[in-house]
Amino acid sequence: MSRVINPNAPGTERNRLKRGVALSLRELIREPEPNAKTRDLAAFIALSLDAIVKTVDTTVAAWEKRDYWLKADRFRRDWEWAERLGAEMRTAVLAGDWAGVAQAAVQIAQKLSDVKVSEHHRMGAPWVGAWMRLQDLTLE
């Protein structure tokens, strides 16, 4: 039998989310003033960072099953910023604190400075409707 390859591995998902966040940050910086698009962009960044944290937990769980404790702890430490900055972005967006959004965006951009997204990407606009999804999640 051959190996079964999962195309939706946590690392692949994490890389896709990182590219989406980098693209959203690029678009957010281009916006001159807060509007519906900037709310969608900031909400998408917050939701994506939450999803990245979940992929980190999935990856670490597999390593902990194999008793790779040091590797799991190091990986968790490398990605702890995603949870912290995602929470900051979420609270700033929901409160309408655009100075807080800008501050969190700068810190996230520093963490994702190695992520390159070409101008002719095929991702589209993944942030469309993110504000509504974020509001729905906070109501639950």
mmCIF file of C-alpha atoms in Angstrom:
data_model
loop_
_atom_site.group_PDB
_atom_site.id
_atom_site.type_symbol
_atom_site.label_atom_id
_atom_site.label_comp_id
_atom_site.label_asym_id
_atom_site.label_seq_id
_atom_site.Cartn_x
_atom_site.Cartn_y
_atom_site.Cartn_z
ATOM 1 C CA MET A 1 0.000 0.000 0.000
ATOM 2 C CA SER A 2 1.108 3.526 -0.654
ATOM 3 C CA ARG A 3 1.072 6.385 1.796
ATOM 4 C CA VAL A 4 -2.009 8.521 2.095
ATOM 5 C CA ILE A 5 -1.109 12.185 1.769
ATOM 6 C CA ASN A 6 -3.358 14.688 3.460
ATOM 7 C CA PRO A 7 -3.464 17.897 1.374
ATOM 8 C CA ASN A 8 -4.998 19.773 4.324
ATOM 9 C CA ALA A 9 -2.095 19.299 6.706
ATOM 10 C CA PRO A 10 -1.753 21.848 9.522
ATOM 11 C CA GLY A 11 1.485 23.232 8.088
ATOM 12 C CA THR A 12 -0.108 23.810 4.685
ATOM 13 C CA GLU A 13 -3.095 25.487 6.298
ATOM 14 C CA ARG A 14 -0.802 27.644 8.448
ATOM 15 C CA ASN A 15 1.166 28.790 5.380
ATOM 16 C CA ARG A 16 -2.052 29.630 3.511
ATOM 17 C CA LEU A 17 -3.298 31.630 6.494
ATOM 18 C CA LYS A 18 0.051 33.431 6.837
ATOM 19 C CA ARG A 19 -0.122 34.509 3.189
ATOM 20 C CA GLY A 20 -3.709 35.683 3.684
ATOM 21 C CA VAL A 21 -2.740 37.723 6.736
ATOM 22 C CA ALA A 22 0.245 39.238 4.899
ATOM 23 C CA LEU A 23 -2.011 40.210 1.992
ATOM 24 C CA SER A 24 -4.579 41.677 4.393
ATOM 25 C CA LEU A 25 -1.902 43.702 6.155
ATOM 26 C CA ARG A 26 -0.744 45.069 2.815
ATOM 27 C CA GLU A 27 -4.302 46.113 1.950
ATOM 28 C CA LEU A 28 -4.939 47.519 5.436
ATOM 29 C CA ILE A 29 -1.895 49.769 5.192
ATOM 30 C CA ARG A 30 -3.144 51.161 1.861
ATOM 31 C CA GLU A 31 -6.477 52.294 3.317
ATOM 32 C CA PRO A 32 -6.396 55.999 4.252
ATOM 33 C CA GLU A 33 -9.225 55.924 6.815
ATOM 34 C CA PRO A 34 -11.383 53.387 8.672
ATOM 35 C CA ASN A 35 -14.309 52.068 6.638
ATOM 36 C CA ALA A 36 -16.161 48.801 5.986
ATOM 37 C CA LYS A 37 -13.194 47.321 4.111
ATOM 38 C CA THR A 38 -10.767 48.081 6.942
ATOM 39 C CA ARG A 39 -13.161 46.448 9.420
ATOM 40 C CA ASP A 40 -13.255 43.343 7.204
ATOM 41 C CA LEU A 41 -9.458 43.342 6.872
ATOM 42 C CA ALA A 42 -8.807 43.690 10.601
ATOM 43 C CA ALA A 43 -11.462 41.083 11.447
ATOM 44 C CA PHE A 44 -9.948 38.669 8.908
ATOM 45 C CA ILE A 45 -6.519 39.109 10.484
ATOM 46 C CA ALA A 46 -7.930 38.368 13.946
ATOM 47 C CA LEU A 47 -9.835 35.285 12.722
ATOM 48 C CA SER A 48 -6.827 34.017 10.770
ATOM 49 C CA LEU A 49 -4.532 34.321 13.769
ATOM 50 C CA ASP A 50 -7.052 32.301 15.794
ATOM 51 C CA ALA A 51 -7.016 29.645 13.063
ATOM 52 C CA ILE A 52 -3.202 29.651 13.054
ATOM 53 C CA VAL A 53 -3.225 28.974 16.803
ATOM 54 C CA LYS A 54 -5.477 25.957 16.187
ATOM 55 C CA THR A 55 -3.060 24.572 13.566
ATOM 56 C CA VAL A 56 -0.197 24.995 16.023
ATOM 57 C CA ASP A 57 -2.138 22.986 18.604
ATOM 58 C CA THR A 58 -2.804 20.237 16.044
ATOM 59 C CA THR A 59 0.860 20.042 15.073
ATOM 60 C CA VAL A 60 2.032 20.014 18.671
ATOM 61 C CA ALA A 61 -0.470 17.308 19.637
ATOM 62 C CA ALA A 62 1.038 14.980 17.029
ATOM 63 C CA TRP A 63 4.541 15.614 18.350
ATOM 64 C CA GLU A 64 3.519 15.150 21.973
ATOM 65 C CA LYS A 65 2.035 11.758 21.096
ATOM 66 C CA ARG A 66 5.519 10.728 19.998
ATOM 67 C CA ASP A 67 7.123 12.221 23.136
ATOM 68 C CA TYR A 68 8.862 15.062 21.275
ATOM 69 C CA TRP A 69 8.284 17.394 24.214
ATOM 70 C CA LEU A 70 11.157 19.791 23.569
ATOM 71 C CA LYS A 71 10.276 20.189 19.912
ATOM 72 C CA ALA A 72 6.617 20.769 20.804
ATOM 73 C CA ASP A 73 7.451 23.345 23.474
ATOM 74 C CA ARG A 74 9.838 25.209 21.168
ATOM 75 C CA PHE A 75 7.247 25.277 18.379
ATOM 76 C CA ARG A 76 4.552 26.484 20.760
ATOM 77 C CA ARG A 77 6.900 29.226 22.010
ATOM 78 C CA ASP A 78 7.702 30.299 18.437
ATOM 79 C CA TRP A 79 3.994 30.794 17.716
ATOM 80 C CA GLU A 80 2.761 32.225 21.032
ATOM 81 C CA TRP A 81 2.678 35.683 19.474
ATOM 82 C CA ALA A 82 -0.208 34.642 17.202
ATOM 83 C CA GLU A 83 -2.572 34.074 20.108
ATOM 84 C CA ARG A 84 -1.563 37.278 21.903
ATOM 85 C CA LEU A 85 -1.692 39.542 18.846
ATOM 86 C CA GLY A 86 -4.870 37.879 17.574
ATOM 87 C CA ALA A 87 -6.597 38.703 20.854
ATOM 88 C CA GLU A 88 -5.289 42.287 20.709
ATOM 89 C CA MET A 89 -6.536 42.696 17.148
ATOM 90 C CA ARG A 90 -9.924 41.183 18.007
ATOM 91 C CA THR A 91 -10.530 43.480 20.982
ATOM 92 C CA ALA A 92 -9.335 46.548 19.065
ATOM 93 C CA VAL A 93 -11.572 45.812 16.071
ATOM 94 C CA LEU A 94 -14.642 45.099 18.168
ATOM 95 C CA ALA A 95 -14.069 48.277 20.201
ATOM 96 C CA GLY A 96 -13.425 50.389 17.099
ATOM 97 C CA ASP A 97 -9.983 51.321 18.449
ATOM 98 C CA TRP A 98 -8.175 52.022 15.171
ATOM 99 C CA ALA A 99 -4.984 53.103 16.916
ATOM 100 C CA GLY A 100 -4.925 49.679 18.602
ATOM 101 C CA VAL A 101 -5.591 47.996 15.253
ATOM 102 C CA ALA A 102 -2.671 49.891 13.699
ATOM 103 C CA GLN A 103 -0.370 48.995 16.581
ATOM 104 C CA ALA A 104 -1.295 45.301 16.411
ATOM 105 C CA ALA A 105 -0.954 45.342 12.607
ATOM 106 C CA VAL A 106 2.596 46.691 12.861
ATOM 107 C CA GLN A 107 3.575 43.964 15.342
ATOM 108 C CA ILE A 108 1.980 41.257 13.179
ATOM 109 C CA ALA A 109 3.744 42.620 10.091
ATOM 110 C CA GLN A 110 7.077 42.366 11.912
ATOM 111 C CA LYS A 111 6.392 38.720 12.753
ATOM 112 C CA LEU A 112 5.352 37.921 9.169
ATOM 113 C CA SER A 113 8.061 39.964 7.456
ATOM 114 C CA ASP A 114 9.448 36.834 5.751
ATOM 115 C CA VAL A 115 6.127 36.011 4.022
ATOM 116 C CA LYS A 116 6.051 37.053 0.379
ATOM 117 C CA VAL A 117 2.817 37.448 -1.588
ATOM 118 C CA SER A 118 3.128 38.424 -5.236
ATOM 119 C CA GLU A 119 0.988 41.163 -6.733
ATOM 120 C CA HIS A 120 -0.603 38.593 -9.073
ATOM 121 C CA HIS A 121 -1.789 36.106 -6.477
ATOM 122 C CA ARG A 122 -4.788 33.783 -6.779
ATOM 123 C CA MET A 123 -6.182 34.300 -3.300
ATOM 124 C CA GLY A 124 -8.768 36.877 -4.249
ATOM 125 C CA ALA A 125 -10.149 38.850 -1.312
ATOM 126 C CA PRO A 126 -10.472 36.339 1.553
ATOM 127 C CA TRP A 127 -11.391 39.079 4.018
ATOM 128 C CA VAL A 128 -14.800 39.834 2.476
ATOM 129 C CA GLY A 129 -17.459 39.192 5.122
ATOM 130 C CA ALA A 130 -14.957 38.663 7.947
ATOM 131 C CA TRP A 131 -16.484 41.453 10.050
ATOM 132 C CA MET A 132 -19.860 39.683 10.042
ATOM 133 C CA ARG A 133 -18.211 36.341 10.936
ATOM 134 C CA LEU A 134 -16.362 37.981 13.819
ATOM 135 C CA GLN A 135 -19.543 39.576 15.114
ATOM 136 C CA ASP A 136 -21.378 36.237 14.842
ATOM 137 C CA LEU A 137 -18.626 34.520 16.838
ATOM 138 C CA THR A 138 -18.755 37.118 19.600
ATOM 139 C CA LEU A 139 -22.530 36.757 19.918
ATOM 140 C CA GLU A 140 -22.292 33.003 20.499
#
